[in-house]
Amino acid sequence: MRKKIVAGNWKMNRTAHEAKTLVAEIKAALGGFNAVECVLCPPFTSLGAVQDGVAGSPIGIGAQNVHWEKSGAFTGEISADMLREKGCTHVIVGHSERRQYFGETDETVNKRARAALAAGLKPIVCVGETLAEREAGTTFQVIERQVRAGLQGLAGADWDKLVLAYEPVWAIGTGKTATSAQAQEVHAFIRRLLRELAGGAADGIRIQYGGSMKPDNARELLGQPDIDGGLIGGAALQAASFVAIVKAGA
Ligand code: PGA
């Protein structure tokens, strides 16, 4: 039985000051609830505020990117050790916005995922097709390429720490959600691929859905057999909607 995992991807939103309020509201609304694993992924500058805010609760902390080198001349990048120091347990890798706007490739996604694992962070590796790719009928090819390349070289205990996120690019921030059937179809495809790559460990790997997940569609999406959580953007910026989604996973 896979424990569901819901992560809030705050993207470039919430200063440290604002984060303090949001995390306090989320913590209060969740109370002792831990039937679903919950992770907050604020901007780097708000990690400290979130670290302070979640103290004494089961809420995990994630970053939105990580570099593969341990240190050095990589202006604008951040290392896994720096994230660990701020209490991070998770890190999002290969989000479609990084791929679209910042030149992230399957190869750099793989390097980041492996560096995260080597440093004891759990990577949330994102994959997903664009609208043009879906309309051209290449969804499964694209997903297969992203999964195989993004996870190349993972072995042994890595699989237990891995989280995947299927995020159809056309559903992100658009209000257009994949139907639960569309999402489940891709999740099942990813699961089959994982069985080939990871063997028996595939049945323990959580695959999140992301893309306009909201309180009113979360229960149905999270009820699908291969959907093991959500990666939430817009709806993660308000405590009430985020906590409603987390609780919908129980
Ligand atoms: P959204 O974003 O929930 O605003 O669609 C999801 C994501 O990009 O992780």
Coordinates of C-alpha atoms and ligand atoms in Angstrom, one line a residue:
M1 CA 0.0 0.0 0.0
R2 CA 1.5 3.3 -1.1
K3 CA 1.1 6.2 1.3
K4 CA -0.2 9.2 -0.8
I5 CA 2.0 12.2 -1.0
V6 CA 0.7 15.7 -1.7
A7 CA 3.3 18.5 -2.3
G8 CA 2.7 22.2 -2.7
N9 CA 4.8 23.8 -5.4
W10 CA 4.7 27.4 -4.6
K11 CA 6.8 28.3 -7.6
M12 CA 8.0 32.0 -7.5
N13 CA 5.4 33.0 -4.9
R14 CA 5.5 34.0 -1.2
T15 CA 8.2 36.0 0.4
A16 CA 9.6 34.6 3.7
H17 CA 7.3 37.0 5.5
E18 CA 4.3 35.7 3.6
A19 CA 5.4 32.1 3.9
K20 CA 5.4 32.4 7.7
T21 CA 1.6 33.1 7.6
L22 CA 0.8 30.5 5.0
V23 CA 2.7 27.7 6.8
A24 CA 1.2 28.6 10.1
E25 CA -2.3 28.3 8.6
I26 CA -1.5 25.0 6.9
K27 CA -0.1 23.5 10.1
A28 CA -3.1 24.6 12.1
A29 CA -5.6 23.3 9.5
L30 CA -3.8 19.9 9.2
G31 CA -3.6 19.4 13.0
G32 CA -2.1 16.0 13.6
F33 CA -3.3 14.6 10.2
N34 CA -0.7 12.4 8.7
A35 CA -2.6 9.8 6.7
V36 CA -1.2 11.5 3.7
E37 CA 2.4 12.7 3.4
C38 CA 2.5 16.5 3.0
V39 CA 5.4 18.5 1.6
L40 CA 5.8 22.2 1.1
C41 CA 8.1 23.5 -1.7
P42 CA 8.6 27.2 -1.3
P43 CA 11.2 29.4 -3.1
F44 CA 14.7 29.1 -1.7
T45 CA 14.5 32.3 0.3
S46 CA 11.4 31.1 2.1
L47 CA 12.9 27.7 3.1
G48 CA 14.0 29.1 6.5
A49 CA 10.6 30.4 7.3
V50 CA 9.0 27.1 6.4
Q51 CA 11.6 25.2 8.3
D52 CA 10.7 27.2 11.5
G53 CA 7.0 27.0 10.7
V54 CA 6.7 23.2 10.3
A55 CA 8.8 22.4 13.4
G56 CA 7.1 19.7 15.5
S57 CA 4.8 18.7 12.7
P58 CA 5.0 15.8 10.2
I59 CA 5.1 18.3 7.2
G60 CA 8.1 17.8 4.9
I61 CA 10.0 20.5 3.1
G62 CA 11.1 20.4 -0.5
A63 CA 13.0 22.8 -2.8
Q64 CA 12.2 23.5 -6.5
N65 CA 15.6 22.7 -8.0
V66 CA 19.0 21.4 -7.1
H67 CA 22.4 21.4 -8.9
W68 CA 24.4 18.2 -9.4
E69 CA 27.7 19.5 -8.2
K70 CA 28.5 19.8 -4.5
S71 CA 29.9 23.4 -4.8
G72 CA 31.7 25.7 -7.2
A73 CA 31.3 28.3 -9.8
F74 CA 27.7 27.8 -10.7
T75 CA 26.1 31.2 -10.3
G76 CA 22.5 31.1 -9.5
E77 CA 22.4 27.4 -8.6
I78 CA 22.0 25.6 -5.2
S79 CA 23.5 22.4 -3.9
A80 CA 21.8 19.5 -2.2
D81 CA 23.8 20.1 1.0
M82 CA 22.5 23.7 1.2
L83 CA 19.0 22.4 0.9
R84 CA 19.6 19.7 3.5
E85 CA 20.8 22.4 5.9
K86 CA 17.4 24.2 5.5
G87 CA 15.6 21.0 6.4
C88 CA 14.7 19.8 2.9
T89 CA 13.6 16.2 2.6
H90 CA 12.5 16.5 -1.0
V91 CA 13.3 18.4 -4.2
I92 CA 11.4 18.9 -7.4
V93 CA 13.4 18.1 -10.4
G94 CA 12.6 18.7 -14.1
H95 CA 9.4 20.7 -13.7
S96 CA 8.0 21.6 -17.1
E97 CA 8.6 25.3 -16.4
R98 CA 12.3 24.5 -15.9
R99 CA 12.3 22.5 -19.1
Q100 CA 10.4 25.2 -21.1
Y101 CA 12.0 28.4 -19.8
F102 CA 15.4 27.4 -18.4
G103 CA 16.8 24.9 -20.8
E104 CA 16.4 21.8 -18.6
T105 CA 16.9 18.6 -20.6
D106 CA 16.4 14.9 -19.8
E107 CA 20.1 14.7 -19.2
T108 CA 20.2 17.6 -16.6
V109 CA 17.1 16.2 -15.0
N110 CA 18.9 12.9 -14.5
K111 CA 22.0 14.6 -13.1
R112 CA 19.9 16.6 -10.6
A113 CA 17.9 13.5 -9.6
R114 CA 21.0 11.4 -9.0
A115 CA 22.7 14.2 -7.1
A116 CA 19.7 14.6 -4.9
L117 CA 19.6 10.9 -4.1
A118 CA 23.3 10.7 -3.4
A119 CA 22.8 13.5 -0.9
G120 CA 19.9 11.9 0.8
L121 CA 17.1 14.0 -0.7
K122 CA 14.0 12.5 -2.3
P123 CA 13.6 13.8 -5.8
I124 CA 10.2 14.5 -7.3
V125 CA 10.9 13.9 -10.9
C126 CA 8.4 15.6 -13.2
V127 CA 7.4 14.4 -16.6
G128 CA 4.6 15.4 -19.0
E129 CA 3.6 16.0 -22.6
T130 CA 2.7 19.4 -24.2
L131 CA -0.6 20.0 -25.9
A132 CA 1.1 19.7 -29.3
E133 CA 2.6 16.3 -28.3
R134 CA -0.8 15.0 -27.0
E135 CA -2.5 16.2 -30.2
A136 CA 0.1 14.5 -32.3
G137 CA -0.5 11.2 -30.5
T138 CA 3.0 11.1 -29.1
T139 CA 2.2 11.3 -25.4
F140 CA 3.4 7.8 -24.5
Q141 CA 6.6 8.2 -26.5
V142 CA 7.4 11.5 -24.8
I143 CA 6.7 10.1 -21.3
E144 CA 8.7 7.0 -22.0
R145 CA 11.7 9.1 -23.1
Q146 CA 11.5 11.4 -20.1
V147 CA 11.1 8.5 -17.6
R148 CA 13.9 6.4 -19.1
A149 CA 16.4 9.2 -19.5
G150 CA 15.4 11.0 -16.3
L151 CA 15.9 7.9 -14.2
Q152 CA 18.9 6.4 -15.9
G153 CA 21.4 5.0 -13.5
L154 CA 19.1 4.7 -10.5
A155 CA 19.5 1.4 -8.6
G156 CA 18.8 -0.4 -5.4
A157 CA 17.6 1.8 -2.6
D158 CA 17.2 4.8 -4.9
W159 CA 13.8 3.5 -6.1
D160 CA 12.3 3.6 -2.6
K161 CA 13.2 7.3 -2.3
L162 CA 12.0 8.3 -5.8
V163 CA 8.7 10.2 -6.4
L164 CA 7.5 10.8 -9.9
A165 CA 5.0 13.5 -10.9
Y166 CA 3.0 13.2 -14.1
E167 CA 2.1 16.8 -15.1
P168 CA 0.6 17.2 -18.5
V169 CA 1.9 20.6 -19.6
W170 CA -1.4 21.7 -21.0
A171 CA -3.1 21.2 -17.6
I172 CA -0.6 23.3 -15.6
G173 CA -2.0 26.6 -14.4
T174 CA -4.7 26.5 -17.1
G175 CA -7.7 25.3 -15.2
K176 CA -7.8 22.3 -17.6
T177 CA -7.4 19.1 -15.6
A178 CA -6.7 15.8 -17.3
T179 CA -9.8 13.6 -16.7
S180 CA -9.2 10.9 -14.1
A181 CA -9.3 8.4 -16.9
Q182 CA -6.7 10.3 -19.0
A183 CA -4.4 10.7 -16.0
Q184 CA -4.8 7.0 -14.8
E185 CA -4.0 5.8 -18.3
V186 CA -0.6 7.6 -18.2
H187 CA 0.1 6.7 -14.6
A188 CA -0.5 3.0 -15.4
F189 CA 1.8 3.3 -18.4
I190 CA 4.5 4.8 -16.1
R191 CA 4.0 2.0 -13.6
R192 CA 4.6 -0.6 -16.3
L193 CA 7.7 1.2 -17.4
L194 CA 8.9 1.3 -13.8
R195 CA 8.4 -2.4 -13.4
E196 CA 10.8 -2.9 -16.3
L197 CA 13.3 -0.5 -14.7
A198 CA 13.0 -1.1 -11.0
G199 CA 11.4 -4.6 -10.8
G200 CA 9.4 -5.2 -7.7
A201 CA 10.3 -1.8 -6.3
A202 CA 7.9 -0.2 -8.9
D203 CA 4.9 -1.1 -6.8
G204 CA 6.2 1.1 -4.0
I205 CA 7.0 4.2 -6.1
R206 CA 4.6 7.1 -5.6
I207 CA 3.4 8.8 -8.9
Q208 CA 1.8 12.2 -8.3
Y209 CA -0.6 13.9 -10.7
G210 CA -0.1 17.6 -11.2
G211 CA -2.0 20.1 -13.3
S212 CA -4.9 22.2 -12.0
M213 CA -5.6 19.8 -9.1
K214 CA -8.2 21.5 -6.9
P215 CA -10.3 20.5 -3.9
D216 CA -13.3 19.7 -6.2
N217 CA -11.4 17.3 -8.5
A218 CA -8.8 15.9 -6.0
R219 CA -10.8 13.1 -4.6
E220 CA -11.6 11.6 -8.0
L221 CA -8.0 11.9 -9.2
L222 CA -6.5 10.6 -6.0
G223 CA -9.0 7.7 -6.1
Q224 CA -7.4 6.2 -9.2
P225 CA -5.3 3.0 -8.7
D226 CA -2.0 4.5 -9.9
I227 CA -2.4 8.1 -8.7
D228 CA -0.5 8.3 -5.5
G229 CA -0.7 12.0 -4.7
G230 CA -0.6 15.4 -6.2
L231 CA 1.8 18.2 -7.1
I232 CA -0.2 21.3 -6.5
G233 CA 0.6 24.7 -7.9
G234 CA -2.1 27.4 -7.7
A235 CA -4.2 25.7 -5.1
A236 CA -1.2 25.3 -2.8
L237 CA -1.0 29.1 -2.2
Q238 CA -4.1 29.1 0.0
A239 CA -4.1 27.0 3.2
A240 CA -7.8 26.0 2.8
S241 CA -7.6 24.7 -0.7
F242 CA -4.2 23.0 -0.1
V243 CA -5.3 21.3 3.1
A244 CA -8.6 20.2 1.4
I245 CA -6.6 18.4 -1.3
V246 CA -4.2 16.8 1.2
K247 CA -7.2 15.5 3.2
A248 CA -8.9 14.3 0.0
G249 CA -6.1 11.8 -0.3
A250 CA -7.1 9.9 2.9
Ligands
PGA1 P1 -1.1 24.0 -11.1 O1 0.5 23.7 -11.1 O2 -1.7 23.2 -9.9 O3 -1.2 25.5 -10.8 O4 -1.7 23.6 -12.4 C1 1.0 22.4 -10.9 C2 2.5 22.4 -11.1 O5 3.0 23.1 -12.0 O6 3.2 21.7 -10.3

